[in-house]
XYZ file of C-alpha atoms in Angstrom:
594
model
C -20.845 -7.208 -12.212
C -19.968 -10.222 -10.064
C -20.688 -10.145 -6.338
C -18.312 -11.593 -3.758
C -19.624 -15.073 -2.921
C -20.058 -14.121 0.737
C -22.622 -11.580 -0.290
C -24.434 -13.450 -3.017
C -27.611 -13.520 -1.000
C -27.832 -9.719 -0.521
C -31.213 -8.588 -1.756
C -32.316 -4.871 -2.353
C -35.850 -4.526 -1.020
C -37.696 -1.271 -1.426
C -37.995 0.514 1.868
C -41.585 1.667 1.047
C -43.987 2.441 -1.747
C -43.054 4.680 -4.639
C -39.784 4.984 -6.615
C -36.529 5.109 -4.718
C -33.466 6.374 -6.669
C -29.894 5.280 -5.935
C -27.945 8.320 -4.695
C -24.628 8.249 -6.732
C -23.099 11.631 -5.801
C -21.601 10.824 -2.337
C -20.600 7.175 -1.906
C -19.260 4.953 -4.693
C -19.181 2.000 -2.230
C -21.459 1.146 0.774
C -21.355 3.736 3.530
C -20.078 3.092 7.002
C -22.804 2.897 9.596
C -21.436 6.079 11.251
C -21.348 7.839 7.948
C -24.783 6.680 6.872
C -26.381 7.917 10.055
C -24.867 11.400 9.601
C -25.954 11.532 6.021
C -29.484 10.362 6.755
C -29.843 12.990 9.454
C -28.112 15.947 7.773
C -28.993 15.722 4.042
C -32.846 15.774 4.145
C -32.810 18.691 6.525
C -30.672 20.714 4.289
C -32.678 19.879 1.216
C -36.019 20.727 2.971
C -34.629 24.127 4.177
C -33.410 25.003 0.672
C -36.583 23.911 -1.128
C -38.747 25.942 1.158
C -36.452 28.985 0.947
C -36.372 28.983 -2.853
C -40.078 28.292 -3.330
C -39.886 24.896 -4.870
C -42.977 22.785 -4.657
C -41.364 19.970 -2.771
C -41.689 18.991 0.841
C -38.212 17.565 0.872
C -36.439 14.304 0.294
C -36.625 11.088 2.134
C -33.240 9.226 2.426
C -32.832 5.578 3.481
C -29.953 3.251 3.460
C -30.457 -0.162 1.755
C -27.484 -2.521 2.265
C -25.302 0.473 2.858
C -26.346 2.273 -0.294
C -28.346 5.503 -0.088
C -31.757 5.677 -1.840
C -33.732 8.803 -1.943
C -37.339 9.761 -2.834
C -38.584 13.307 -3.390
C -41.652 14.230 -1.536
C -44.038 16.564 -3.421
C -45.646 19.236 -1.344
C -49.381 18.887 -0.981
C -49.701 15.807 -3.270
C -51.599 13.028 -1.498
C -49.480 9.936 -0.788
C -49.458 7.559 -3.692
C -50.631 10.066 -6.314
C -47.348 11.367 -7.680
C -44.861 8.986 -6.116
C -45.783 5.521 -7.323
C -44.289 5.634 -10.763
C -47.617 5.714 -12.711
C -47.253 9.256 -13.935
C -48.841 12.506 -12.630
C -52.554 13.039 -12.271
C -54.289 14.449 -15.308
C -53.309 17.974 -16.333
C -56.463 19.730 -15.127
C -56.108 17.995 -11.712
C -52.526 19.125 -11.435
C -53.490 22.723 -12.421
C -56.215 22.793 -9.763
C -53.865 21.230 -7.180
C -51.064 23.659 -7.829
C -53.399 26.675 -7.995
C -55.642 25.989 -5.006
C -53.408 24.209 -2.400
C -52.466 26.937 0.132
C -48.972 25.645 0.789
C -48.078 25.259 -2.932
C -49.534 28.758 -3.679
C -47.333 30.171 -0.905
C -44.277 28.401 -2.446
C -45.081 29.846 -5.855
C -45.319 33.366 -4.403
C -41.942 32.804 -2.711
C -40.497 31.684 -6.009
C -41.516 34.957 -7.662
C -39.833 36.862 -4.897
C -36.714 34.740 -5.248
C -36.233 35.867 -8.827
C -37.289 39.422 -8.167
C -34.800 39.914 -5.330
C -32.127 37.582 -6.658
C -32.207 35.866 -3.282
C -28.957 33.932 -3.954
C -27.113 37.278 -3.534
C -28.314 37.678 -0.109
C -27.540 34.017 0.783
C -24.088 34.215 -0.725
C -23.508 37.225 1.609
C -24.854 35.337 4.495
C -22.514 32.425 3.786
C -19.457 34.877 3.597
C -20.383 36.843 6.728
C -22.060 34.200 8.949
C -22.231 30.627 8.045
C -18.710 30.110 6.616
C -16.925 31.879 9.581
C -19.187 30.091 12.003
C -18.347 26.723 10.492
C -14.607 27.415 10.520
C -14.778 28.564 14.098
C -16.512 25.168 15.010
C -14.037 23.214 12.980
C -11.041 24.870 14.584
C -12.450 24.446 18.123
C -12.800 20.796 17.522
C -9.482 20.529 15.806
C -7.714 22.050 18.790
C -8.739 19.121 20.936
C -6.352 16.180 20.684
C -8.397 13.036 21.011
C -5.416 11.032 22.307
C -5.157 13.389 25.328
C -8.696 12.682 26.521
C -9.780 10.343 29.285
C -12.438 7.723 28.546
C -15.418 9.922 29.559
C -14.112 12.950 27.644
C -13.298 10.860 24.525
C -16.823 9.505 24.530
C -18.285 12.991 24.648
C -15.836 14.199 21.993
C -16.849 11.316 19.699
C -20.525 12.244 20.042
C -19.836 15.928 19.451
C -17.954 15.192 16.256
C -20.735 12.932 15.100
C -23.280 15.710 15.670
C -20.953 18.232 14.027
C -20.562 16.066 10.934
C -24.372 15.879 10.505
C -24.663 19.610 10.994
C -22.070 20.373 8.310
C -23.910 17.990 5.904
C -27.027 19.988 6.558
C -25.230 23.174 5.914
C -23.837 21.903 2.655
C -27.236 20.932 1.268
C -29.025 24.000 2.602
C -27.088 25.967 0.068
C -27.779 23.585 -2.849
C -30.261 25.866 -4.535
C -28.243 29.053 -3.930
C -25.841 27.650 -6.595
C -28.130 25.400 -8.594
C -30.953 27.878 -9.375
C -29.060 30.732 -10.961
C -26.665 28.287 -12.739
C -29.445 26.201 -14.131
C -31.420 29.343 -15.107
C -28.378 30.596 -17.092
C -27.803 27.261 -18.902
C -31.551 26.811 -19.707
C -31.834 30.225 -21.338
C -28.523 30.080 -23.255
C -29.382 26.699 -24.695
C -32.753 27.961 -25.780
C -31.414 31.198 -27.333
C -28.308 29.680 -29.087
C -28.457 25.903 -29.242
C -24.983 25.601 -27.690
C -24.285 22.687 -25.521
C -24.275 22.866 -21.695
C -20.494 22.339 -21.808
C -20.037 25.397 -24.013
C -22.221 27.487 -21.791
C -20.420 26.346 -18.620
C -17.026 27.141 -20.160
C -17.906 30.828 -19.598
C -17.831 30.271 -15.802
C -14.154 29.523 -15.828
C -12.044 31.568 -13.393
C -14.960 32.129 -10.939
C -14.336 29.184 -8.533
C -10.731 29.377 -7.241
C -11.205 26.495 -4.812
C -11.801 24.231 -7.810
C -8.040 24.543 -8.362
C -7.241 23.097 -4.944
C -8.248 23.020 -1.279
C -6.959 26.169 0.564
C -5.622 27.393 -2.770
C -4.800 30.831 -1.395
C -2.762 29.325 1.432
C -1.042 26.868 -0.998
C -0.087 29.623 -3.390
C 1.235 31.746 -0.553
C 3.387 28.774 0.566
C 4.510 28.351 -3.023
C 5.520 32.065 -3.276
C 7.405 31.817 0.072
C 9.259 28.711 -1.121
C 10.199 30.275 -4.466
C 11.920 33.135 -2.515
C 13.637 30.754 -0.157
C 16.569 28.650 -1.232
C 16.627 26.783 2.078
C 12.948 26.132 1.838
C 13.224 24.667 -1.621
C 16.125 22.492 -0.472
C 13.904 21.076 2.344
C 10.997 20.562 -0.049
C 13.000 18.689 -2.679
C 15.089 16.521 -0.474
C 14.380 12.715 -0.627
C 13.081 10.896 2.391
C 10.158 10.684 4.676
C 7.355 13.040 3.480
C 6.048 13.759 6.923
C 9.532 14.744 7.980
C 9.592 17.260 5.101
C 6.328 18.794 6.192
C 7.407 19.051 9.827
C 10.650 20.719 8.667
C 8.744 23.265 6.591
C 6.465 24.079 9.528
C 9.458 24.550 11.716
C 11.238 27.027 9.464
C 11.454 30.616 10.585
C 9.952 33.417 8.616
C 7.480 33.385 5.881
C 7.928 29.741 4.854
C 7.086 28.339 8.273
C 4.212 30.794 8.668
C 2.686 29.801 5.310
C 3.286 26.086 5.820
C 1.488 26.166 9.112
C -1.422 28.155 7.626
C -1.799 25.714 4.709
C -1.468 22.513 6.714
C -3.735 23.706 9.483
C -6.460 24.065 6.891
C -6.036 20.805 5.009
C -4.704 18.183 7.442
C -8.047 17.316 9.048
C -10.148 17.549 5.860
C -11.486 14.312 4.474
C -10.717 13.573 0.876
C -13.906 11.572 0.639
C -17.475 11.643 2.009
C -17.124 9.079 4.708
C -15.048 8.467 7.863
C -13.481 5.460 6.185
C -11.812 7.910 3.722
C -8.431 9.271 4.744
C -7.791 12.930 5.592
C -5.207 14.978 3.619
C -2.937 14.953 6.615
C -2.792 11.181 6.473
C -1.282 11.396 2.987
C 1.974 13.386 3.560
C 3.449 12.062 0.224
C 0.479 13.518 -1.689
C 0.777 16.876 0.112
C 4.458 17.213 -0.557
C 3.966 16.379 -4.203
C 1.216 18.905 -4.512
C 3.298 21.610 -2.897
C 6.241 20.811 -5.258
C 3.920 20.910 -8.316
C 2.570 24.326 -7.245
C 6.043 25.789 -6.644
C 7.273 24.470 -10.080
C 4.033 25.555 -11.894
C 4.973 28.113 -14.573
C 2.380 28.392 -17.282
C 1.228 31.358 -19.067
C -2.465 30.953 -18.442
C -4.534 32.586 -21.158
C -7.634 30.907 -19.862
C -9.546 34.069 -19.241
C -8.757 35.571 -22.597
C -9.945 32.290 -24.224
C -13.043 32.380 -22.038
C -13.787 35.989 -22.988
C -13.428 35.191 -26.667
C -15.847 32.296 -26.345
C -18.238 34.557 -24.434
C -18.218 37.028 -27.366
C -18.874 34.236 -29.801
C -21.885 32.891 -27.802
C -23.169 36.257 -27.041
C -23.265 37.091 -30.785
C -25.529 34.092 -31.232
C -28.040 35.358 -28.736
C -30.960 37.327 -30.283
C -30.217 40.998 -29.837
C -33.432 41.404 -27.613
C -32.105 38.993 -25.145
C -28.411 40.007 -24.920
C -28.843 42.236 -21.842
C -30.666 39.324 -20.212
C -27.779 36.972 -21.220
C -25.243 39.331 -19.581
C -27.416 39.323 -16.414
C -27.748 35.558 -16.224
C -24.054 34.930 -16.868
C -23.134 37.458 -14.216
C -25.367 35.715 -11.624
C -24.108 32.282 -12.505
C -20.493 33.531 -12.176
C -21.247 35.252 -8.871
C -22.498 32.036 -7.168
C -20.136 29.535 -8.820
C -17.589 29.499 -6.082
C -20.048 28.398 -3.526
C -20.381 25.024 -5.314
C -17.042 23.930 -3.831
C -16.923 26.198 -0.829
C -19.955 24.639 0.944
C -18.349 21.248 0.844
C -14.679 22.206 1.606
C -15.615 24.505 4.491
C -18.558 22.304 5.569
C -18.771 18.534 5.526
C -15.280 17.788 4.259
C -13.797 19.250 7.409
C -16.522 17.858 9.637
C -16.133 14.333 8.341
C -12.394 14.536 8.756
C -12.673 15.610 12.362
C -15.107 12.761 13.028
C -12.627 10.275 11.412
C -9.871 11.555 13.753
C -12.023 10.813 16.765
C -13.007 7.460 15.529
C -9.495 6.439 14.802
C -8.456 7.312 18.399
C -11.278 5.025 19.519
C -9.783 2.364 17.242
C -6.295 2.779 18.623
C -7.588 2.270 22.098
C -9.757 -0.703 21.136
C -6.896 -2.264 19.257
C -4.513 -1.796 22.200
C -7.070 -3.550 24.355
C -7.248 -6.536 21.854
C -10.998 -5.796 21.057
C -10.350 -5.092 17.354
C -7.558 -6.132 15.047
C -6.718 -2.762 13.578
C -7.666 0.875 14.430
C -9.241 1.274 11.070
C -11.732 -1.384 11.952
C -13.424 1.153 14.189
C -14.859 2.831 11.106
C -17.168 -0.078 10.707
C -18.696 0.355 14.151
C -21.751 2.443 14.947
C -21.253 5.138 17.552
C -23.137 2.994 20.068
C -20.912 0.070 19.463
C -17.785 2.232 19.864
C -19.101 3.547 23.164
C -20.069 0.030 24.354
C -16.598 -1.430 23.434
C -14.748 1.503 25.069
C -16.730 0.911 28.299
C -15.975 -2.798 28.339
C -19.398 -3.984 27.197
C -19.879 -6.404 24.439
C -19.867 -5.594 20.770
C -19.218 -6.912 17.259
C -16.601 -9.600 17.017
C -13.443 -9.254 14.970
C -14.986 -11.670 12.372
C -18.077 -9.482 12.102
C -16.017 -6.424 11.558
C -13.848 -8.112 8.896
C -17.102 -9.094 7.052
C -18.323 -5.537 7.194
C -15.049 -4.222 5.835
C -14.948 -6.818 3.086
C -18.616 -5.891 2.110
C -17.615 -2.225 1.823
C -14.474 -2.941 -0.166
C -16.079 -5.315 -2.764
C -19.539 -3.833 -3.281
C -19.913 -0.795 -5.579
C -22.657 1.250 -7.036
C -22.629 -1.227 -9.919
C -24.063 -3.847 -7.593
C -26.903 -1.728 -6.463
C -30.128 -1.339 -8.682
C -30.619 2.272 -9.906
C -34.260 2.147 -8.778
C -36.154 0.240 -6.228
C -39.765 -0.103 -7.424
C -40.612 1.171 -10.786
C -38.978 4.446 -11.868
C -41.203 7.503 -11.663
C -43.507 8.466 -14.491
C -43.237 11.636 -16.498
C -43.118 14.847 -14.334
C -45.972 17.245 -14.577
C -45.932 19.401 -17.636
C -44.226 22.728 -17.027
C -47.138 24.718 -18.435
C -49.200 23.809 -15.338
C -46.882 26.041 -13.230
C -47.066 29.770 -12.998
C -44.267 31.686 -14.658
C -41.675 31.940 -11.867
C -42.152 28.326 -10.776
C -41.952 27.171 -14.388
C -38.648 29.073 -14.815
C -37.280 27.473 -11.603
C -38.382 23.960 -12.501
C -36.898 24.306 -15.996
C -33.647 25.504 -14.476
C -33.547 22.636 -12.037
C -34.463 20.006 -14.708
C -31.598 21.243 -17.000
C -29.174 21.314 -14.145
C -29.909 17.734 -12.835
C -29.651 16.405 -16.409
C -26.209 18.026 -16.850
C -24.952 16.745 -13.523
C -25.896 13.025 -14.272
C -26.362 12.541 -17.962
C -23.559 10.292 -19.321
C -22.269 9.127 -22.635
C -24.917 6.873 -24.249
C -22.885 5.063 -26.917
C -20.138 3.477 -24.924
C -19.011 0.247 -26.429
C -18.981 -2.948 -24.287
C -15.905 -2.812 -21.988
C -13.321 -5.481 -22.472
C -12.911 -8.048 -19.669
C -9.938 -7.251 -17.384
C -7.887 -10.237 -18.670
C -7.816 -8.798 -22.234
C -6.936 -5.266 -21.283
C -4.209 -4.095 -23.761
C -3.032 -1.361 -25.975
C -5.490 0.004 -28.540
C -8.478 -0.300 -26.134
C -10.666 2.783 -26.093
C -13.365 4.321 -24.039
C -15.695 7.087 -25.056
C -17.374 9.737 -22.897
C -18.524 13.289 -22.771
C -15.814 15.896 -23.504
C -15.672 18.572 -20.923
C -12.611 20.477 -21.733
C -10.645 20.691 -24.978
C -7.024 19.673 -25.483
C -5.041 16.398 -25.939
C -2.858 14.959 -23.139
C -0.749 11.759 -22.936
C 0.374 10.422 -19.630
C 0.195 7.578 -17.112
C -3.259 6.477 -16.043
C -3.684 6.396 -12.304
C -6.785 4.393 -11.408
C -8.194 5.672 -8.092
C -11.028 3.574 -6.728
C -10.666 4.875 -3.223
C -9.270 8.078 -1.783
C -6.556 6.053 -0.147
C -5.117 5.601 -3.669
C -4.296 9.300 -3.833
C -0.904 8.561 -2.303
C 0.053 6.833 -5.607
C -0.584 9.963 -7.832
C 2.483 11.451 -9.367
C 2.722 14.810 -11.191
C 1.435 14.558 -14.772
C -0.748 11.489 -14.114
C -4.244 11.046 -15.730
C -6.744 10.494 -12.891
C -9.077 7.632 -13.796
C -11.836 7.239 -11.253
C -15.528 6.542 -10.858
C -16.423 10.135 -9.862
C -14.847 12.998 -8.119
C -15.963 15.431 -5.327
C -14.722 18.776 -4.174
C -12.475 16.933 -1.760
C -10.371 15.687 -4.738
C -9.167 19.265 -5.230
C -6.086 18.704 -3.105
C -4.486 16.559 -5.751
C -5.427 18.796 -8.738
C -1.990 20.467 -9.025
C -0.555 17.038 -9.836
C -2.944 16.075 -12.641
C -2.509 16.153 -16.470
C -6.128 15.121 -17.249
C -9.251 13.669 -15.681
C -11.397 10.693 -16.814
C -14.402 9.449 -14.914
C -16.935 6.556 -15.163
C -19.867 8.767 -13.960
C -20.989 12.334 -14.210
C -22.283 14.800 -16.754
C -21.437 18.371 -17.989
C -22.000 19.775 -14.516
C -20.368 17.031 -12.492
C -17.497 18.099 -10.188
C -14.935 16.553 -12.543
C -16.159 18.734 -15.386
C -16.019 21.868 -13.316
C -12.486 21.347 -12.119
C -11.178 20.252 -15.527
C -12.491 23.480 -17.068
C -11.223 25.605 -14.131
C -7.751 24.026 -14.094
C -7.468 24.049 -17.908
C -6.781 20.315 -18.320
C -8.429 17.903 -20.663
C -11.384 15.952 -19.168
C -13.795 13.229 -20.214
C -16.660 12.171 -17.939
C -19.582 9.648 -18.001
C -17.543 6.901 -19.810
C -19.174 4.252 -17.594
C -16.236 1.983 -18.357
C -12.958 3.805 -17.792
C -12.008 2.127 -14.459
C -12.853 -1.317 -15.798
C -10.989 -0.808 -19.041
C -7.925 1.234 -18.390
C -5.207 -0.510 -16.311
C -3.469 1.389 -13.654
C -0.161 2.533 -14.975
C -1.084 2.271 -18.670
C 0.066 5.130 -20.934
C -3.082 6.772 -22.349
C -4.115 9.634 -24.623
C -7.032 11.771 -23.479
C -8.694 13.596 -26.391
C -10.772 16.408 -25.196
C -12.025 17.163 -28.701
C -13.483 13.755 -29.410
C -14.169 12.582 -25.936
C -12.024 9.454 -26.454
C -9.452 7.834 -24.205
C -6.926 5.472 -25.907
C -4.695 3.085 -24.209
C -1.357 3.504 -25.954
C 0.753 1.050 -23.939
C -0.191 -1.597 -21.367
C 0.792 -1.056 -17.769
C 4.096 -2.410 -16.470
C 3.394 -5.315 -14.043
C 5.062 -3.449 -11.182
C 2.667 -0.502 -11.501
C -0.681 -2.435 -11.272
C -2.777 -1.415 -8.434
C -2.730 -3.898 -5.533
C -5.677 -6.047 -4.680
C -7.884 -5.091 -1.713
C -6.192 -6.475 1.394
C -8.336 -7.145 4.401
């Protein structure tokens, strides 16, 4: 992929010895300096806590930023530096066996792993999330949300900015601390079912449908309560459907007496400060009132006879019949545990870093408004490209980056993507240690994690070469992994940035690089999902199954091949997306404006 001429000399140098893998799950473009600092601080802490708690033989993960892109390196526990991290493969099997059996820290981890499976530790952790960590996080969010940054004097704004930055990092830690609470029982279920029956991961995961309500939308309970109140209120529906300014519509709903006003306030209080991305450069849901109004309308109008659970149960009976009789009770147990924890996959982000990131953005934009009023930056959004120290310096009247430097930073983030960053710095790692060097519980855990990581990232491998943009036309196709059956035809809406959410209309086909839990706010509008990246356990796959819409992931080429506004057919049976009609000129996505 071509690089903007201004950045042609950018080089990706390894930050140290050993393999460094490009982190693709959080940022599709370079991170802001503010966001990068919070991620570097919070993510490794969460990973290390989770690994220790679940008895995995890893010290943690090192995370560095190279030209704005995150690169990670797993740090084995007890393995001398340079032995297992330089890409030359693991030490000989006898050496690994002795290392794992004799190293006291590793032995302690293996013992812990036995206890994890015996006690089903994820149950206790899910309970702790419900009773302690989620309520505590919400309490912290609401306390910060109650503070209007515009009302603060300079000193108070400076302290509020620092507080939201710390809060964002803490919420990132919280998110990743619960990684293995979800991942271990889910991966354990998939690994066993695949071994017993030969079904694909997608077929196994289809049995989890109906167990993650938040996958159908942020604050789904509050949204459905608002929809119910609106269905019962003729005046409420009149307000909702009138044409005009979307923010005025939301304000009118909030001001209504009775159940509509109460439900509207409850819904908007929960979503307005939540980020719809992972960085402070991404807008919050409250900044996209058109999208919120359309999502509310779609939910009010929704009237489908959802036989999803009956279909799921029929599929469960079919797969269970293929499990050897001796293992069927174990199958029931594993499926039950995977269903139990499945909701946490989205909850930890939506109640954690999504909200924390949005609150940080709100504070940064207030800094930007003051700096723009003082003539120190051109636009309040430019503040998102400042470090927190630069923000404070400029607020206090000290020197900082020039307008030209900030424009360059913004252009870099707007034009560089994951496709410009090498997937590995230094040689990729060698083969992992053979699983038979691990004791039984650790072997089971590592097998579960390996299967899960493959399902999260493995993409379609036979994608044909993408057409160049100038020859995009009808009859072009892309191929990917099918994640939910069904065929749907609709208008492709290419979303390269969360700011593009405002263009999504009811019934559109979302075409994007990848999705996160924060995309859930637009799900009531979508007819199908197509992504460049992701595997059977990617977020897009989860929500397509949960919402019952066709989905295709891991195409690698959808956003480069499918024009915004084109009419497309998404075939969830074959994994193929076909362009049926080229996009009208008026519907083409605008170029990046800086």
